Amino acid sequence: MANLDVMHDLIDYPMYIVTAAADGDRAGCLVGFASPCSIRPPRFAVWLSTANRTFRVASRATHLAVHLVSRDTLALAELFGGETGDETDKFQQVAWEPRTGGAPVLRDAAAWFVGRVHRQADGGDHVLFLLEPVEESPPAPEPHPRIVMFHDVARLDPGHPA
């Protein structure tokens, strides 16, 4: 069975930080499996690894926040991609605020939106969270910042295996 390593070596795609809050717990992680998936109605798909804490919190949350990070704040991506919430409270190290549905929004993100969890679907070692956007950040200033892409963080040791 193919594992798509050749494809992954050739493509570069945006990396997102996804955050969630439920029942007094907060969590967030760096994800590469995410994409807009419908224009009308607007929908966004995020795939979360079942191995990490963010999945466990997100599965109980009504809303998730999805953030793009600029290369100027790469440390934010490194924190959410290289540390596990099982051992580190990442939110003690960053500026954030609760938004719709209690979703934690990172103030240093280049752009963000909060989405209501419309549906979940099992995909194997990742679960799809289909989001309906309900709130978004103001427009980014011109010129738009360069955002963190997969190859910017490919060297990170993940907080959890994918």
XYZ file of N, CA and C in Angstrom:
486
model
N 0.837 -1.179 0.000
C 0.000 0.000 0.000
C 0.884 1.246 0.000
N 0.532 2.218 -0.810
C 1.283 3.473 -0.898
C 1.043 4.312 0.350
N 2.060 5.087 0.742
C 1.890 5.936 1.921
C 1.994 7.421 1.593
N 2.098 7.785 0.335
C 2.097 9.167 -0.144
C 3.318 9.981 0.249
N 4.412 9.335 0.658
C 5.625 10.068 1.018
C 6.155 10.903 -0.144
N 6.114 10.376 -1.364
C 6.612 11.108 -2.528
C 5.794 12.375 -2.725
N 4.466 12.270 -2.635
C 3.600 13.449 -2.782
C 3.901 14.469 -1.692
N 4.006 14.028 -0.456
C 4.248 14.953 0.659
C 5.594 15.659 0.528
N 6.577 14.992 -0.049
C 7.887 15.630 -0.245
C 7.836 16.747 -1.285
N 6.897 16.676 -2.212
C 6.844 17.633 -3.311
C 5.901 18.810 -3.068
N 4.915 18.643 -2.208
C 3.939 19.721 -2.027
C 4.235 20.534 -0.773
N 3.797 21.755 -0.810
C 3.918 22.649 0.333
C 2.534 23.244 0.554
N 2.049 23.187 1.751
C 0.689 23.636 2.023
C 0.661 24.421 3.330
N -0.377 25.254 3.506
C -0.448 26.058 4.719
C -0.580 25.189 5.963
N -0.007 25.664 7.026
C -0.155 25.027 8.329
C -1.080 25.916 9.160
N -1.923 25.297 9.926
C -2.897 26.003 10.740
C -2.717 25.612 12.203
N -3.036 26.519 13.104
C -3.168 26.158 14.511
C -4.660 26.086 14.788
N -5.094 24.948 15.296
C -6.494 24.750 15.643
C -6.586 24.700 17.161
N -7.521 25.475 17.708
C -7.706 25.500 19.154
C -9.151 25.163 19.502
N -9.324 24.634 20.708
C -10.650 24.213 21.173
C -10.735 24.402 22.682
N -11.953 24.542 23.157
C -12.204 24.593 24.599
C -13.516 23.864 24.879
N -13.524 23.077 25.951
C -14.732 22.370 26.367
C -14.596 21.965 27.820
N -15.645 22.161 28.568
C -15.695 21.703 29.960
C -14.505 22.188 30.789
N -14.053 23.420 30.554
C -12.938 23.981 31.301
C -11.567 23.594 30.789
N -11.480 22.764 29.763
C -10.203 22.369 29.164
C -9.953 23.196 27.907
N -8.678 23.522 27.655
C -8.250 24.182 26.418
C -7.187 23.323 25.777
N -7.155 23.356 24.446
C -6.124 22.610 23.725
C -5.922 23.251 22.358
N -4.756 22.989 21.790
C -4.471 23.487 20.457
C -3.299 22.744 19.861
N -3.298 22.623 18.533
C -2.207 21.936 17.858
C -2.029 22.495 16.451
N -0.882 22.202 15.889
C -0.545 22.586 14.528
C -1.044 21.491 13.590
N -1.774 21.879 12.542
C -2.301 20.887 11.605
C -2.003 21.298 10.165
N -1.808 20.316 9.339
C -1.614 20.545 7.918
C -2.780 20.018 7.101
N -3.570 19.131 7.675
C -4.711 18.569 6.967
C -5.915 19.460 7.225
N -6.085 20.497 6.399
C -7.190 21.439 6.543
C -7.376 22.176 5.231
N -8.634 22.546 4.948
C -8.898 23.232 3.691
C -10.319 23.765 3.642
N -10.506 24.895 2.947
C -11.878 25.253 2.608
C -12.462 24.120 1.769
N -13.741 23.816 1.954
C -14.306 22.696 1.199
C -15.662 23.016 0.588
N -16.213 24.214 0.846
C -17.471 24.624 0.227
C -17.533 26.144 0.241
N -18.029 26.714 -0.867
C -18.195 28.161 -0.943
C -19.583 28.555 -0.444
N -20.628 27.845 -0.919
C -22.004 28.113 -0.495
C -22.660 26.803 -0.124
N -22.923 26.542 1.114
C -22.601 27.398 2.253
C -21.111 27.311 2.568
N -20.569 28.356 3.205
C -19.145 28.310 3.542
C -18.866 27.187 4.545
N -17.857 26.376 4.234
C -17.456 25.283 5.122
C -15.937 25.146 5.039
N -15.359 24.666 6.134
C -13.923 24.448 6.220
C -13.716 23.101 6.897
N -12.829 22.289 6.356
C -12.554 20.950 6.897
C -11.216 20.951 7.622
N -11.226 20.433 8.824
C -10.010 20.269 9.628
C -9.938 18.809 10.054
N -8.766 18.203 9.856
C -8.554 16.819 10.275
C -7.630 16.823 11.494
N -8.090 16.268 12.608
C -7.296 16.217 13.831
C -6.884 14.783 14.134
N -5.628 14.617 14.511
C -5.103 13.302 14.878
C -5.766 12.820 16.156
N -6.194 11.566 16.145
C -6.816 10.985 17.335
C -5.794 10.757 18.453
N -4.499 10.903 18.148
C -3.458 10.668 19.147
C -3.254 11.857 20.077
N -3.767 13.035 19.721
C -3.415 14.186 20.554
C -4.564 14.741 21.375
N -4.193 15.527 22.359
C -5.134 16.111 23.317
C -6.124 17.039 22.642
N -5.689 17.746 21.612
C -6.605 18.661 20.926
C -7.805 17.913 20.386
N -7.595 16.738 19.852
C -8.724 15.934 19.373
C -9.691 15.634 20.511
N -9.151 15.244 21.668
C -10.017 14.878 22.785
C -10.854 16.066 23.259
N -10.267 17.250 23.296
C -11.024 18.442 23.697
C -11.977 18.854 22.573
N -11.506 18.855 21.335
C -12.333 19.266 20.199
C -13.566 18.383 20.043
N -13.438 17.111 20.366
C -14.579 16.200 20.201
C -15.728 16.555 21.140
N -15.447 17.371 22.166
C -16.487 17.832 23.103
C -16.871 19.291 22.881
N -16.168 19.978 21.989
C -16.383 21.412 21.776
C -17.483 21.663 20.750
N -18.141 22.812 20.897
C -19.146 23.223 19.911
C -18.519 24.056 18.799
N -17.377 24.684 19.087
C -16.706 25.567 18.138
C -15.197 25.325 18.194
N -14.525 25.503 17.053
C -13.071 25.448 16.986
C -12.580 26.752 16.368
N -11.383 27.174 16.742
C -10.753 28.334 16.104
C -9.621 27.829 15.221
N -9.538 28.384 14.022
C -8.521 28.006 13.043
C -7.699 29.251 12.740
N -6.376 29.137 12.900
C -5.474 30.286 12.765
C -4.431 30.060 11.686
N -4.148 31.122 10.920
C -2.970 31.163 10.065
C -1.906 31.952 10.820
N -0.678 31.496 10.728
C 0.427 32.127 11.445
C 1.423 32.662 10.431
N 1.913 33.872 10.662
C 2.909 34.433 9.744
C 4.287 33.860 10.071
N 5.169 33.918 9.103
C 6.530 33.435 9.329
C 7.252 34.280 10.364
N 6.795 35.515 10.587
C 7.388 36.369 11.621
C 7.099 35.850 13.025
N 6.063 35.034 13.162
C 5.714 34.463 14.466
C 5.808 32.934 14.412
N 6.847 32.454 13.749
C 7.070 31.018 13.613
C 7.120 30.316 14.973
N 7.569 31.018 15.996
C 7.642 30.419 17.336
C 6.267 29.940 17.810
N 5.216 30.613 17.384
C 3.857 30.200 17.740
C 3.549 28.833 17.127
N 3.909 28.657 15.864
C 3.717 27.363 15.208
C 4.581 26.292 15.857
N 5.790 26.661 16.231
C 6.681 25.691 16.876
C 6.137 25.259 18.236
N 5.560 26.191 18.990
C 4.972 25.847 20.285
C 3.807 24.884 20.116
N 2.874 25.218 19.211
C 1.683 24.384 19.057
C 1.954 23.106 18.275
N 3.071 23.040 17.549
C 3.419 21.830 16.823
C 4.429 20.956 17.525
N 5.262 21.557 18.373
C 6.349 20.805 18.987
C 6.139 20.428 20.444
N 5.085 20.927 21.051
C 4.781 20.604 22.451
C 3.442 19.890 22.517
N 3.276 19.045 23.505
C 1.995 18.393 23.716
C 1.275 19.042 24.893
N -0.009 19.241 24.726
C -0.827 19.787 25.794
C -0.975 18.841 26.966
N -0.554 17.576 26.790
C -0.567 16.631 27.910
C 0.465 17.021 28.961
N 1.505 17.767 28.524
C 2.593 18.138 29.433
C 2.759 19.637 29.604
N 2.278 20.442 28.661
C 2.518 21.881 28.660
C 1.208 22.631 28.449
N 0.953 23.651 29.280
C -0.187 24.536 29.030
C 0.289 25.613 28.061
N 0.068 25.396 26.796
C 0.540 26.308 25.754
C -0.085 27.694 25.902
N -1.287 27.752 26.436
C -2.008 29.025 26.539
C -1.430 29.944 27.617
N -0.625 29.419 28.526
C 0.073 30.265 29.505
C 1.221 31.022 28.844
N 1.629 30.587 27.660
C 2.787 31.173 26.990
C 2.419 32.135 25.857
N 1.124 32.301 25.583
C 0.691 33.137 24.462
C -0.467 34.032 24.883
N -0.667 35.109 24.126
C -1.828 35.972 24.336
C -3.007 35.371 23.568
N -4.128 35.231 24.258
C -5.310 34.650 23.632
C -6.551 35.208 24.305
N -7.691 34.992 23.674
C -8.961 35.404 24.262
C -10.051 34.443 23.820
N -11.039 34.203 24.680
C -12.154 33.343 24.283
C -13.084 34.099 23.330
N -13.538 33.420 22.310
C -14.470 34.012 21.352
C -15.726 33.140 21.301
N -16.444 33.180 20.213
C -17.701 32.453 20.088
C -17.546 31.001 20.523
N -18.468 30.549 21.348
C -18.443 29.175 21.826
C -17.286 28.869 22.751
N -16.586 29.911 23.216
C -15.443 29.718 24.100
C -14.159 29.344 23.384
N -14.176 29.312 22.057
C -12.977 28.918 21.300
C -11.838 29.901 21.571
N -10.655 29.406 21.962
C -9.514 30.296 22.214
C -8.932 30.834 20.905
N -8.851 32.151 20.800
C -8.276 32.794 19.619
C -6.924 33.382 19.999
N -5.907 33.067 19.228
C -4.541 33.524 19.469
C -4.357 34.927 18.893
N -4.008 35.867 19.734
C -3.911 37.266 19.313
C -2.801 37.521 18.304
N -1.747 36.708 18.298
C -0.629 36.931 17.380
C -0.791 36.216 16.036
N -1.944 35.624 15.807
C -2.185 34.961 14.520
C -2.342 36.013 13.424
N -1.922 35.671 12.215
C -2.070 36.582 11.070
C -3.541 36.729 10.693
N -4.289 35.660 10.820
C -5.725 35.649 10.548
C -6.321 34.442 11.262
N -7.622 34.515 11.545
C -8.291 33.414 12.224
C -9.787 33.436 11.909
N -10.412 32.312 12.159
C -11.872 32.274 12.178
C -12.300 31.262 13.221
N -13.512 31.445 13.719
C -14.137 30.481 14.617
C -15.236 29.802 13.827
N -15.265 28.482 13.915
C -16.288 27.720 13.207
C -17.078 26.841 14.150
N -18.382 26.813 13.930
C -19.243 25.882 14.671
C -19.008 24.491 14.098
N -18.859 23.507 14.966
C -18.669 22.130 14.508
C -19.995 21.647 13.924
N -20.002 21.491 12.621
C -21.201 21.077 11.895
C -21.336 19.554 11.891
N -20.186 18.875 11.770
C -20.196 17.417 11.684
C -18.790 16.887 11.951
N -18.712 15.639 12.417
C -17.442 14.934 12.557
C -17.534 13.641 11.759
N -16.404 13.204 11.204
C -16.377 11.943 10.452
C -15.037 11.256 10.684
N -15.096 9.967 10.945
C -13.891 9.172 11.177
C -13.149 8.990 9.854
N -11.832 9.228 9.894
C -11.025 9.048 8.692
C -9.860 8.112 8.924
N -9.883 7.349 9.999
C -8.746 6.479 10.334
C -8.044 7.041 11.551
N -6.754 7.442 11.396
C -6.034 8.002 12.536
C -6.295 9.509 12.707
N -7.129 10.073 11.843
C -7.573 11.465 11.960
C -9.097 11.507 11.847
N -9.690 12.514 12.479
C -11.137 12.720 12.412
C -11.395 14.070 11.764
N -12.329 14.083 10.836
C -12.725 15.313 10.152
C -13.674 16.106 11.040
N -13.373 17.395 11.186
C -14.286 18.339 11.819
C -14.715 19.297 10.712
N -15.973 19.216 10.321
C -16.510 20.105 9.302
C -17.048 21.336 10.020
N -16.479 22.493 9.687
C -16.780 23.726 10.406
C -17.601 24.685 9.556
N -18.544 25.346 10.222
C -19.330 26.423 9.634
C -18.819 27.730 10.241
N -18.110 28.561 9.474
C -17.547 29.796 10.034
C -18.641 30.713 10.594
N -18.382 31.248 11.805
C -19.353 32.144 12.446
C -18.730 33.476 12.858
N -17.410 33.560 12.889
C -16.714 34.782 13.293
C -15.321 34.750 12.672
N -14.820 35.930 12.260
C -13.475 35.946 11.683
C -12.727 37.204 12.075
N -11.403 37.117 11.935
C -10.531 38.238 12.270
C -10.746 39.380 11.280
N -10.328 40.585 11.691
C -10.347 41.680 10.715
C -9.342 41.384 9.597
N -9.469 42.070 8.470
C -8.529 41.830 7.369
C -7.079 42.078 7.788
N -6.184 41.286 7.246
C -4.753 41.456 7.518
C -4.264 42.725 6.821
N -3.312 43.427 7.428
C -2.782 44.639 6.794
C -2.006 44.298 5.521
N -1.940 45.260 4.640
C -1.146 45.108 3.410
C 0.290 45.507 3.699
N 1.293 44.951 3.131
C 1.186 43.723 2.347
C 0.895 42.540 3.266
N 0.190 41.566 2.741
C -0.161 40.404 3.551
C 1.097 39.677 4.005
N 1.073 39.198 5.254
C 2.253 38.468 5.735
C 2.396 37.125 5.035
N 3.633 36.665 4.939
C 3.880 35.317 4.429
C 3.525 34.348 5.543
N 2.701 33.367 5.234
C 2.228 32.453 6.267
C 3.115 31.211 6.370
N 3.025 30.559 7.502
C 3.800 29.345 7.757
C 3.266 28.216 6.875
N 4.186 27.587 6.175
C 3.862 26.462 5.299
C 4.511 25.189 5.853
N 4.119 24.044 5.295
C 4.621 22.760 5.777
C 6.146 22.711 5.840
N 6.816 23.154 4.786
C 8.274 23.040 4.763
C 8.954 23.944 5.798
N 8.236 24.955 6.317
C 8.784 25.794 7.390
C 8.877 25.039 8.711
N 8.027 24.022 8.878
C 7.965 23.302 10.159
C 8.258 21.810 10.014
N 8.664 21.381 8.838
C 8.894 19.956 8.587
C 9.946 19.362 9.523
N 10.854 20.179 10.028
C 11.926 19.697 10.902
C 11.460 19.510 12.350
N 10.272 19.994 12.708
C 9.799 19.899 14.086
C 9.589 18.459 14.516
N 9.949 18.163 15.746
C 9.547 16.905 16.359
C 8.172 17.143 16.954
N 7.135 16.442 16.447
C 5.794 16.720 16.932
C 5.615 16.333 18.397
N 4.729 17.080 19.061
C 4.409 16.766 20.450
C 3.806 15.383 20.597
N 3.084 14.943 19.569
C 2.500 13.590 19.487
C 2.762 13.074 18.087
N 2.942 11.769 17.919
C 3.018 11.249 16.561
C 1.661 11.445 15.883
N 1.675 11.644 14.583
C 0.417 11.870 13.849
C -0.388 10.603 13.760
